[in-house]
Coordinates of C-alpha atoms and ligand atoms in Angstrom, one line a residue:
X108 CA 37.3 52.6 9.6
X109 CA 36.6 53.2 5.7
X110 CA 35.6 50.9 3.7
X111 CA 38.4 49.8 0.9
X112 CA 37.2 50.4 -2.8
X113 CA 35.6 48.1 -5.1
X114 CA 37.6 45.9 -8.1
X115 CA 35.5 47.4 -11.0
X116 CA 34.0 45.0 -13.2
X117 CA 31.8 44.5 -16.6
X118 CA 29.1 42.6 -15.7
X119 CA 28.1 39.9 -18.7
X120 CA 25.8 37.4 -18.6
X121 CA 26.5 36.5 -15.5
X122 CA 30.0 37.2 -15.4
X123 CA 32.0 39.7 -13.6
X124 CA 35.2 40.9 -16.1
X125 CA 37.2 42.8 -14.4
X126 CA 40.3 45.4 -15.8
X127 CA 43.0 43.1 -16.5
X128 CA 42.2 42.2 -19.6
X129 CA 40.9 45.5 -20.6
X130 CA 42.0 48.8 -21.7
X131 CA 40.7 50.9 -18.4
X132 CA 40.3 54.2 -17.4
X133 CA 41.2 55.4 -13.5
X134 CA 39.4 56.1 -11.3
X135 CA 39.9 59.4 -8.8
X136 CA 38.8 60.1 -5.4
X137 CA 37.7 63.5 -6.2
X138 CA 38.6 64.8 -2.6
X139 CA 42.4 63.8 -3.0
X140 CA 43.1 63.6 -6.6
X141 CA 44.0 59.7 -5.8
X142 CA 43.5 57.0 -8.2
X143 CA 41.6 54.3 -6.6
X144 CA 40.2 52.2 -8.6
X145 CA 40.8 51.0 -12.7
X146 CA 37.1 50.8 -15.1
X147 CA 37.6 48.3 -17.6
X148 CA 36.3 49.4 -21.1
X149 CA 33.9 46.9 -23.0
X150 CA 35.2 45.9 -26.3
X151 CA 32.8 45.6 -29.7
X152 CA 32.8 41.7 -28.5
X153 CA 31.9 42.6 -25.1
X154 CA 29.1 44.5 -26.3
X155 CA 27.6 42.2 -28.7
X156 CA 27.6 39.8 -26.4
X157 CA 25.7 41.6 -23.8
X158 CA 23.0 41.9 -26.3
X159 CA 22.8 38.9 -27.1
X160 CA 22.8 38.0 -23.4
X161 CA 20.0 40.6 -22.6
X162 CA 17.9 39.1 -25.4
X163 CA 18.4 35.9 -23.7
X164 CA 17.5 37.4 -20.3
X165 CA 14.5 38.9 -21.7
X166 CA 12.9 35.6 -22.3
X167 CA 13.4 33.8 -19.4
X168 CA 12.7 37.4 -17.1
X169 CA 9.3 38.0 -19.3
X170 CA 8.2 34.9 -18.4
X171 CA 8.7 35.6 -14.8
X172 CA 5.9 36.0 -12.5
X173 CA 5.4 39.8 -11.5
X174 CA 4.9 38.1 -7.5
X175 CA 8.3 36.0 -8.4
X176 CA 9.7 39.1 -9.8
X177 CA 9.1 41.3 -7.0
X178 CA 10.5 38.5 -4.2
X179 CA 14.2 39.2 -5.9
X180 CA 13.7 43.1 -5.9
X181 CA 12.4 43.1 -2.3
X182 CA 15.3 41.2 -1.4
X183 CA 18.2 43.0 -3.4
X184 CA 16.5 46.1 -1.7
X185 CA 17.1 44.2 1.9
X186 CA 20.7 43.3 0.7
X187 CA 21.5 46.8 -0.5
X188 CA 20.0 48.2 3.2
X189 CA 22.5 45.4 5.0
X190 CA 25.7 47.0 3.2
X191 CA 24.6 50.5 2.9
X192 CA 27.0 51.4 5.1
X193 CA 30.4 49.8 2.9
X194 CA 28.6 51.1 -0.6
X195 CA 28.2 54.5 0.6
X196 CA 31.8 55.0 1.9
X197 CA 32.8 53.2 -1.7
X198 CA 30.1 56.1 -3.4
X199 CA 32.1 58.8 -0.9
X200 CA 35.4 58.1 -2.3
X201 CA 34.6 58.4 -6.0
X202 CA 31.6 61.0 -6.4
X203 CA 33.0 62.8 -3.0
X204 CA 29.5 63.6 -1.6
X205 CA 29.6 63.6 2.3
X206 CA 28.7 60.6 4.1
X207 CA 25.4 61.4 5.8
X208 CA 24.4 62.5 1.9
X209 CA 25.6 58.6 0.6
X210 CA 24.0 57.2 3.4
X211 CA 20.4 58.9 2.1
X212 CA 21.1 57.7 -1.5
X213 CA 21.5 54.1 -0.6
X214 CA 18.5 54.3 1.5
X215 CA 16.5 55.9 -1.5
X216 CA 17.6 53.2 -3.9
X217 CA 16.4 50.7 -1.5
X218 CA 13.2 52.1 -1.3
X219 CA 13.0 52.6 -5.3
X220 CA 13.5 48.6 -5.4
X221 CA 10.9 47.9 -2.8
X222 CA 8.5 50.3 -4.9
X223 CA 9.0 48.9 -8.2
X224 CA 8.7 45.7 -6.8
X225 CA 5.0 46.3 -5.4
X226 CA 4.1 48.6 -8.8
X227 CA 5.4 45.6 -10.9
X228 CA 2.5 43.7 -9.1
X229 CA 0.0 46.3 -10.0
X230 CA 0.9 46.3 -13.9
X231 CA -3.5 46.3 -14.5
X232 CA -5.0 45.4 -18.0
X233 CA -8.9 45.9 -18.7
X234 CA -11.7 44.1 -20.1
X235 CA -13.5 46.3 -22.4
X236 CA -16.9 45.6 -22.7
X237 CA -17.7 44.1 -26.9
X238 CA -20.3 44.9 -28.9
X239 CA -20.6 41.8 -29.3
X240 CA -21.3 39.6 -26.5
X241 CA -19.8 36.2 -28.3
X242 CA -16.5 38.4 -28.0
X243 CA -14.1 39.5 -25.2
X244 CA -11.6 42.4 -25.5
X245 CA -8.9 42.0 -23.1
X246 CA -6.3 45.2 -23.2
X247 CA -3.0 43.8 -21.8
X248 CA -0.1 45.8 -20.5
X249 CA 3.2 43.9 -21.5
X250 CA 7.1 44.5 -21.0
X251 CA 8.7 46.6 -23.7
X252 CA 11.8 44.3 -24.2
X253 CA 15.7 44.8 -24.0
X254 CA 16.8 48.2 -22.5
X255 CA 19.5 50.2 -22.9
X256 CA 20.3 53.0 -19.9
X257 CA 23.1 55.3 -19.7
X258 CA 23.6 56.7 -15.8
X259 CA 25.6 59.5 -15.0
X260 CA 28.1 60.1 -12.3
X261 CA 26.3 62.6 -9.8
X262 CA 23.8 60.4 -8.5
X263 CA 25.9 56.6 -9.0
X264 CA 23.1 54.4 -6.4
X265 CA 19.8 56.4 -7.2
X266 CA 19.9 57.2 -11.3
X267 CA 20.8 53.6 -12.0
X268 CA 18.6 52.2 -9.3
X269 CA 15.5 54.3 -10.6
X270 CA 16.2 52.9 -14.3
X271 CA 16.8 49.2 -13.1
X272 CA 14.4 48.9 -10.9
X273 CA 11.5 50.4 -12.9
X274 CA 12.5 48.2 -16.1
X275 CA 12.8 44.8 -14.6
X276 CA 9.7 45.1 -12.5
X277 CA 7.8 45.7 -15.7
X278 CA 9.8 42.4 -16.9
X279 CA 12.4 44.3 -18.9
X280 CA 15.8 42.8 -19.4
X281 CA 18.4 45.9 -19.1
X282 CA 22.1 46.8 -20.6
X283 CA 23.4 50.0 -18.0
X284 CA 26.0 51.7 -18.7
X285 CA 26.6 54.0 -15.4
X286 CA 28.8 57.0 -15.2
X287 CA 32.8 55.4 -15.7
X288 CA 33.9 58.2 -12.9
X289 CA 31.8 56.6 -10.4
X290 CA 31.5 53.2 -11.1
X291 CA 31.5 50.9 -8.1
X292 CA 28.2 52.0 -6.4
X293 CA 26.5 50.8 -9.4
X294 CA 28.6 47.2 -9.4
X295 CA 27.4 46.5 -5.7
X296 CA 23.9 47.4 -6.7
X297 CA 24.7 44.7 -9.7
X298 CA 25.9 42.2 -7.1
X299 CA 22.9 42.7 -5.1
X300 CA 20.6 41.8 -7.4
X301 CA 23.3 38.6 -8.5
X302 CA 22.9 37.6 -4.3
X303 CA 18.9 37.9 -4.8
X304 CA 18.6 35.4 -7.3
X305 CA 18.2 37.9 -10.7
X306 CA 19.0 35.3 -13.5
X307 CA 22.1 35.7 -15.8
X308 CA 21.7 38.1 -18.6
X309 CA 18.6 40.0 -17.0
X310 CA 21.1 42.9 -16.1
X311 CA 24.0 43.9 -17.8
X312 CA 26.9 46.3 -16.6
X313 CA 29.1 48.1 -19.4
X314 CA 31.7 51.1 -19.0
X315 CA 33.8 52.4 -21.9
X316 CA 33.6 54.7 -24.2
X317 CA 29.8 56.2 -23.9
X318 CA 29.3 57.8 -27.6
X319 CA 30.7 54.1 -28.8
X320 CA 28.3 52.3 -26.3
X321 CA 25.5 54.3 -26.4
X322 CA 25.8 53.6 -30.4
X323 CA 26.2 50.3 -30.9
X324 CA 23.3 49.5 -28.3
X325 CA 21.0 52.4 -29.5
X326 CA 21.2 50.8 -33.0
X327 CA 20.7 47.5 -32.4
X328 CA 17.5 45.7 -33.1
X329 CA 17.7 44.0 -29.7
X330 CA 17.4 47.4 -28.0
X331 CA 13.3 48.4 -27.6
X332 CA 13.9 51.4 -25.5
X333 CA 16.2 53.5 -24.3
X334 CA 16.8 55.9 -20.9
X335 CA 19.0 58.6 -20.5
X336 CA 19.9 61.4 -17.4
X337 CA 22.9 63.7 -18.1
X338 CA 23.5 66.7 -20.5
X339 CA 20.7 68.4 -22.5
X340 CA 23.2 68.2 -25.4
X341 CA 23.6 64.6 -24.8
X342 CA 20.1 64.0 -25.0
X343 CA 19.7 65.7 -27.9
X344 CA 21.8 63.3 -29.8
X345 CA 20.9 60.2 -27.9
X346 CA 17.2 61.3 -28.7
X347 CA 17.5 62.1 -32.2
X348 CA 19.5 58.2 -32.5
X349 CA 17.0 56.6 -30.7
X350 CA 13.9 58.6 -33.3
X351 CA 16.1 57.1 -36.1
X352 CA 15.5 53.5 -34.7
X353 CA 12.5 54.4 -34.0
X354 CA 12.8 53.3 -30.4
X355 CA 11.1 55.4 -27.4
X356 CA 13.6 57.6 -24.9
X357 CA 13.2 58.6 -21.6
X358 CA 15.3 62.0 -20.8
X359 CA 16.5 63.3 -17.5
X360 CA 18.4 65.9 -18.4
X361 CA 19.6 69.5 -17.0
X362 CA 18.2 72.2 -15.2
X363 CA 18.9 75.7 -14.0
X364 CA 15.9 75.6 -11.4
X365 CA 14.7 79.3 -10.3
X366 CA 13.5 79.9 -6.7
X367 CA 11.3 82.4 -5.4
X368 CA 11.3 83.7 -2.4
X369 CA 8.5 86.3 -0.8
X370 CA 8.7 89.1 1.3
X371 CA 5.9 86.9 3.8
X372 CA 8.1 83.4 3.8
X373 CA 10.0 82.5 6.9
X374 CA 13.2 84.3 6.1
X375 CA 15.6 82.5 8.8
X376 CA 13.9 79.4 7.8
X377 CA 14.2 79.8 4.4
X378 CA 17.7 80.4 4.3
X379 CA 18.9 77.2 6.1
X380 CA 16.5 75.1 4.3
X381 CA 18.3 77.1 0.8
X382 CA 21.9 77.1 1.7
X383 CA 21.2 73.2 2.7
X384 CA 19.5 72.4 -0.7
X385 CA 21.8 74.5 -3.0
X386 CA 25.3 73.2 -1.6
X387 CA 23.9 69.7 -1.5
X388 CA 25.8 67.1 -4.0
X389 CA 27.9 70.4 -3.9
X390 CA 25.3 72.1 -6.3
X391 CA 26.0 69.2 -8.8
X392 CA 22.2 67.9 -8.9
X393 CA 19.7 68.4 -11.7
X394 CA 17.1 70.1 -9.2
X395 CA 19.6 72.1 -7.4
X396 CA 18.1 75.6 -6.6
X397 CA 20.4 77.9 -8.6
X398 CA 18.1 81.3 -9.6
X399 CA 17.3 83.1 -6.6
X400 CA 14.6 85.9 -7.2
X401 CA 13.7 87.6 -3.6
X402 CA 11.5 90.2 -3.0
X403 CA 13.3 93.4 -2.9
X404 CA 11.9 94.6 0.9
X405 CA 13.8 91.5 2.0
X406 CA 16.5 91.0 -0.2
X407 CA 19.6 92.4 1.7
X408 CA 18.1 90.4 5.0
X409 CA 17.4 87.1 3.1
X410 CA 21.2 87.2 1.3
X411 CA 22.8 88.1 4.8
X412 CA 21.1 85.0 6.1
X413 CA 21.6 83.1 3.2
X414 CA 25.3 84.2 3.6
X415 CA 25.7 83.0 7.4
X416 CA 23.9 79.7 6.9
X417 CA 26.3 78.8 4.2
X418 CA 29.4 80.0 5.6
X419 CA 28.6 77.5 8.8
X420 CA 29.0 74.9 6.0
X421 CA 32.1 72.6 6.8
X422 CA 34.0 72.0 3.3
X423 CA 36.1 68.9 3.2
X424 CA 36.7 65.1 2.4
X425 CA 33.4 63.4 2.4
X426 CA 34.5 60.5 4.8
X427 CA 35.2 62.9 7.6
X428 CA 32.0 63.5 9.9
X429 CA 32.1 66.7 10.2
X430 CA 32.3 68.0 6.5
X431 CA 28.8 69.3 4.6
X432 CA 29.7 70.1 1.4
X433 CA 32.3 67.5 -0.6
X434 CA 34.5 68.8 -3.7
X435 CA 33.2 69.0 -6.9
X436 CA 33.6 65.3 -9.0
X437 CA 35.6 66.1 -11.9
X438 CA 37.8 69.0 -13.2
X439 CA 35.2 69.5 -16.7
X440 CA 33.3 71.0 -13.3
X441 CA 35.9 73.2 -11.8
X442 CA 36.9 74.6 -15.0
X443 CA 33.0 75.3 -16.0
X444 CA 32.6 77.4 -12.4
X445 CA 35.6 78.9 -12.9
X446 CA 34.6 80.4 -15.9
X447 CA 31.2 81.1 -14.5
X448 CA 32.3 82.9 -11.4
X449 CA 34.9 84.9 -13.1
X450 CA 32.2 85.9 -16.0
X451 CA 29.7 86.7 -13.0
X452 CA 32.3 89.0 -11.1
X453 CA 33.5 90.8 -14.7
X454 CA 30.1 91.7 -15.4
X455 CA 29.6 93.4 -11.8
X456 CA 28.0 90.7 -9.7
X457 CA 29.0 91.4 -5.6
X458 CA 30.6 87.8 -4.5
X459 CA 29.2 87.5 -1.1
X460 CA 31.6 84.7 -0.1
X461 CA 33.0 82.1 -1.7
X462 CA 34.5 82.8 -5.5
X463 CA 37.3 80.9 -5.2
X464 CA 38.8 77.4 -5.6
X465 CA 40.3 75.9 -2.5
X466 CA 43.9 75.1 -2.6
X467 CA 45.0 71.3 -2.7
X468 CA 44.9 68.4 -4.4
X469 CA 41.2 68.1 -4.1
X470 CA 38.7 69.3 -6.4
X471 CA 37.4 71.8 -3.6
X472 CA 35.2 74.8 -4.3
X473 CA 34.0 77.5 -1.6
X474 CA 30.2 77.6 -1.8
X475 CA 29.6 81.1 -4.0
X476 CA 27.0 83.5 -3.6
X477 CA 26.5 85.7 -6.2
X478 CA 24.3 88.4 -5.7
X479 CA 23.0 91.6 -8.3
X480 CA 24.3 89.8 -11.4
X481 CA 23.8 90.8 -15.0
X482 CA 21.6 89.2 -17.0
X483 CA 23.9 88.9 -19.7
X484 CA 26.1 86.7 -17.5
X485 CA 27.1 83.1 -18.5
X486 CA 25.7 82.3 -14.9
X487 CA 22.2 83.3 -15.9
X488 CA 21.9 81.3 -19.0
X489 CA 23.9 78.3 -18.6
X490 CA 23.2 75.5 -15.8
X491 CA 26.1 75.6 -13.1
X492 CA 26.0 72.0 -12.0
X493 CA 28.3 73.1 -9.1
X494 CA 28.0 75.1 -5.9
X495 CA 26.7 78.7 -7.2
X496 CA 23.8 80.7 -5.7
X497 CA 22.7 83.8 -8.1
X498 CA 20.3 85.8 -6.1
X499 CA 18.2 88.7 -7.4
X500 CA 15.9 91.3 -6.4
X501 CA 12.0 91.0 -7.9
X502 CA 9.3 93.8 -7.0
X503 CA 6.2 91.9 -7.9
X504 CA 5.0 88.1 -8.5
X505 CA 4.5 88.7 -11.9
X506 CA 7.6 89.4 -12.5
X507 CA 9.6 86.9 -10.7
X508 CA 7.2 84.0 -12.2
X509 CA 8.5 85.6 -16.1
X510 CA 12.2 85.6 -14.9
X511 CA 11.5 82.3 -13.5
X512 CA 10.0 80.7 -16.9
X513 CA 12.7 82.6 -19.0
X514 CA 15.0 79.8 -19.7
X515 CA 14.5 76.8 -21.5
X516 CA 15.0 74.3 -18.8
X517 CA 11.8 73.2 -16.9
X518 CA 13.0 70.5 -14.1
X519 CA 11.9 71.8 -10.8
X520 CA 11.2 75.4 -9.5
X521 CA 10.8 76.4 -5.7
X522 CA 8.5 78.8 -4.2
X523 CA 8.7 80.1 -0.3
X524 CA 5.6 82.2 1.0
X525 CA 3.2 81.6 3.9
X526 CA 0.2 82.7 1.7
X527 CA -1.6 79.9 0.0
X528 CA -2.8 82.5 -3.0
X529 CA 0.8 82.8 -3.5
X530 CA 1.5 79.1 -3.1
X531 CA -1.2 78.1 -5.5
X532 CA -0.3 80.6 -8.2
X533 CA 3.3 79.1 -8.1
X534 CA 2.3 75.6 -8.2
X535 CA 0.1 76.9 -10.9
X536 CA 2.6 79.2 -13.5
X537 CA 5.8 77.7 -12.7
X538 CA 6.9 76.1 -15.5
X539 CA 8.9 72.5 -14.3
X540 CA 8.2 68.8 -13.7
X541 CA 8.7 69.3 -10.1
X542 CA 8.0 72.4 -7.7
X543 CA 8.7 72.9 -4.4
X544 CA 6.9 74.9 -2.1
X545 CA 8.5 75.9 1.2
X546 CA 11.1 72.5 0.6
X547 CA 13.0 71.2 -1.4
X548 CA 13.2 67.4 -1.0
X549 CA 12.0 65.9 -3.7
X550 CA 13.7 62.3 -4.3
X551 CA 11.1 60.0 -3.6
X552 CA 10.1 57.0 -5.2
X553 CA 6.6 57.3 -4.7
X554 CA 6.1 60.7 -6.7
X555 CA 7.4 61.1 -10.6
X556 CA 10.7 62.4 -11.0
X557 CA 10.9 64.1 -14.5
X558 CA 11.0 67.7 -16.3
X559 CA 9.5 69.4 -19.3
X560 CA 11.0 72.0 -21.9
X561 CA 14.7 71.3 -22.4
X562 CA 15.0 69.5 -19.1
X563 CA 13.6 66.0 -20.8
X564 CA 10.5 63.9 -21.0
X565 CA 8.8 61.4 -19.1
X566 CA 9.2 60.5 -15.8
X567 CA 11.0 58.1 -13.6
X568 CA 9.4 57.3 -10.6
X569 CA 6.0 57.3 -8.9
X570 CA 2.9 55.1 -10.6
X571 CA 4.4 56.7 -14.0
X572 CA 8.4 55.2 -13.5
X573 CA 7.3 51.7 -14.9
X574 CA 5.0 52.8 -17.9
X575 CA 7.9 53.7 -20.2
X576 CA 8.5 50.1 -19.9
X577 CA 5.4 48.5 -20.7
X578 CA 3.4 48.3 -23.8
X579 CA -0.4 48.1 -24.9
X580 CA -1.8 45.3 -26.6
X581 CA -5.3 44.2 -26.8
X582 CA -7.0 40.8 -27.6
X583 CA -10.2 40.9 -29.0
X584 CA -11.3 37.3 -28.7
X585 CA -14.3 35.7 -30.4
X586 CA -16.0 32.9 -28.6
Ligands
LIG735 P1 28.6 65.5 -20.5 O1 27.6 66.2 -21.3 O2 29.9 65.2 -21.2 O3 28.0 64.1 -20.0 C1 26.9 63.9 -19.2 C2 26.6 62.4 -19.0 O4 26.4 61.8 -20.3 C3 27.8 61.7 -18.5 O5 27.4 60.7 -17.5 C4 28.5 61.0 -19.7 O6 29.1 59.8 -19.3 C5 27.3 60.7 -20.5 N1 27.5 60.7 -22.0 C6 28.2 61.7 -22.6 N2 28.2 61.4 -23.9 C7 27.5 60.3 -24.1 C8 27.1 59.5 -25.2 N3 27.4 59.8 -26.5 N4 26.3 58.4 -25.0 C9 25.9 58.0 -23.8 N5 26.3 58.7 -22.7 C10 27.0 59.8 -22.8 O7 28.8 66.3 -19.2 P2 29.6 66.1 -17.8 O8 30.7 66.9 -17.8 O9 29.8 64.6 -17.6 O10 28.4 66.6 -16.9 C11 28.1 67.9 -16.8 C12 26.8 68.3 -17.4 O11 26.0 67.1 -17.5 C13 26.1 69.3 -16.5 O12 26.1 70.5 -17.2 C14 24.7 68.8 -16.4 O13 23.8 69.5 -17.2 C15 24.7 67.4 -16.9 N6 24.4 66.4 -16.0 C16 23.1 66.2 -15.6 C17 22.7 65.2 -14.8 C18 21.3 65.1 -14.4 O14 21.0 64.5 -13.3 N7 20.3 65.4 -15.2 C19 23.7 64.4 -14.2 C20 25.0 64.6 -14.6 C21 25.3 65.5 -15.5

């Protein structure tokens, strides 16, 4: 039986505002073209009083134990596990992903609050020996202050969850604003923290209008850092606000991640593991494979496989069992692959299935296999964010490492071989935050999640996730 949807709410100071008295946006469950929800939009008011409130939080949260700190984490985590199963049905209907994939997001937001609740605990300082002994030097690790976050909508439990949890267990207070298309997974992960005690004002939930939003909090003098994961344009500007208020910025943005595979990787392998990792999220994930360079000895054998394993892909509404690849979340997506796809196939590419959108009110589009495209075409360049494969023929390793590091973007990079000098020299010259070799999991809280080049800076999880948050200071202290 599915779980009904969530009433939408700003979150305040402690106070849940919901869309009656608001202008609000709708809504749309992606799979059926349904509104089902309203988002209210914060007004100027709204957000000046969630600043003030987060400044407020700041100082009683700051002066929060680290152990007391991590108790309400630990058990927001436990709270969030208990109703997994309701906020992932609620994270089905408006992002569209398939059950069993909103089932693995609430887990791994869990286990990001459990994490950050143990790092928090291990925030170290030093003592630095003096050169003079009447005089100790302590170096102290402290919380930055009053956050500002901006989540997008393809990820609506983990990108918030990484960005909350990492900022109050390094005794942050935080203003979110998560994507407005999917906007309840992020309000139950609000109310779970609420249930496990968080003080008013520590977290604070916004939608509206993000270039008004991001602005107003970006500028303010309450704000001490800010955290972004979307568009590298978006970052761009968000950056070049936040270097104007001098205030640091975390970026998780695009990617267009290549993928090598070798003549001596384990083709039939390889293939289900790819046509699993491309068409998850429905290619809508920062890190999803896109650039497929094969060896040319195995290239027709790889994209037949590739072809079968993704054909035995059920499409359809994410709340139905069976279904493995959900619609895409928005129509800014269907129109961009649209275009893509039609670009691709102008140019020359051979569609090997897919190519089309699927009739219906849903935003449904048949996972797409390109293969022999141009280099000149859109698909090459540009990040698809949707379900595209572009696979290509390479003749050495040399090679397929340049093609590979050709673009700007540098989030993650895969690599399949069975030969560890291979292995090495891709973990080696591939240029991205993240590689994979022979997988391509790489959502866990306990490693850093995070890109170079265009595709952002700094990281989000792992040891690294909470020292964005925290700042030096010493103490030099004469006796
Ligand atoms: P977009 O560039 O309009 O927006 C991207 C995200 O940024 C959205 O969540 C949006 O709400 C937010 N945003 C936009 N303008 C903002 C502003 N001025 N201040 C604060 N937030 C702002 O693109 P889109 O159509 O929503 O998404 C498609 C593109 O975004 C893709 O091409 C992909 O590169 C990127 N994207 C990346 C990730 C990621 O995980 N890195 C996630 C979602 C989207």
């Amino acid at each position: 039986m599915p779980a009904s949807y969530a009433e939408i709410c700003l979150l305040i100071d402690g106070e849940w505002i919901s869309a009656k008295d608001r202008v609000s946006s709708p809504v749309v469950n992606p799979a059926t073209g349904e509104e089902i929800g309203r988002v209210p939009h914060a007004t100027q008011a709204d957000l000046q009083r969630a600043l003030e409130s987060s400044e407020r939080g700041f100082k009683v949260w700051r002066n929060t134990s680290a152990f007391e700190r991590a108790k309400i984490l630990r058990k927001a985590s436990a709270l969030l596990r208990e109703r997994g199963e309701s906020i992932a049905q609620k994270l089905t209907m408006e992002q569209g992903k398939p059950l069993f994939e909103a089932r693995y997001e609430l887990n791994s937001s869990a286990d990001y609050f459990e994490w950050f609740a143990e790092e928090g605990r291990r925030v170290y300082g030093r003592l630095v020996p003096s050169r003079n002994i009447a005089v100790q030097q302590m170096v102290k690790k402290e919380p930055i202050g009053p956050v500002a976050a901006f989540a997008p909508w393809n990820f609506p439990a983990i990108t918030p969850s990484r960005k909350i949890g990492a900022a109050l267990a390094a005794g942050c207070s935080i203003i979110i604003k998560p994507g407005e298309e999917c906007p309840a997974t992020a309000v139950e992960i609000a109310r779970a923290l609420q249930d496990a005690g968080l003080p008013n004002g520590v977290l604070n939930i916004l939608f509206g209008e993000p270039s008004e939003i991001s602005e107003f909090l970006i500028q303010s003098p309450v704000i001490r850092k800010v955290s972004f994961t979307g568009s590298v344009p978006v970052g761009r500007h968000l950056s070049a606000m936040a270097g104007r208020a001098l205030k640091p910025i975390t970026l998780e943005l695009g990617g267009h991640a290549p993928v090598i595979v070798c003549k001596d990787a384990d083709l039939d392998k390889t293939a289900q593991i790819l046509a699993a990792g491309k068409f998850r999220g429905t290619g809508q994930i920062c890190l999803s494979p896109t650039r497929f360079l094969v060896e040319r000895c195995v290239y027709e054998e790889f994209l037949n496989l590739f072809v079968r394993y993704t054909q035995e892909m059920k499409i359809g509404n994410g709340l139905d069992p069976e279904t493995k690849v959900g619609p895409l979340s928005n129509t800014r997506r269907i129109k961009a692959i649209g275009e893509m796809v039609a670009d691709a196939k102008a140019k020359g590419a051979r569609i090997m299935t897919g190519g089309e959108r699927v009739p219906g009110p849903g935003l449904f589009w048949q996972p797409t296999i390109l293969a022999d495209v141009a280099p000149d075409a859109m698909v090459m360049h540009e990040e698809p964010f949707g379900p595209i494969a572009v696979v290509l023929p390479f003749d050495t390793l040399d090679e397929a490492i340049e093609e590979a590091n050709r673009l700007p973007y540098g989030l993650a990079a895969y690599g399949f071989t069975e030969s560890t000098r291979s292995a090495i020299r891709l973990g080696n010259e591939l240029e991205a935050g993240m590689i994979g070799i022979n997988h391509t999991q790489m959502i866990v809280c306990e490693l850093p999640f995070g890109g170079i080049k265009d595709s952002g800076q700094g990281s989000e999880g792992g040891a690294e996730g909470i020292q964005s948050y925290l700042t030096t200071k010493f103490v030099s202290q004469l006796c």
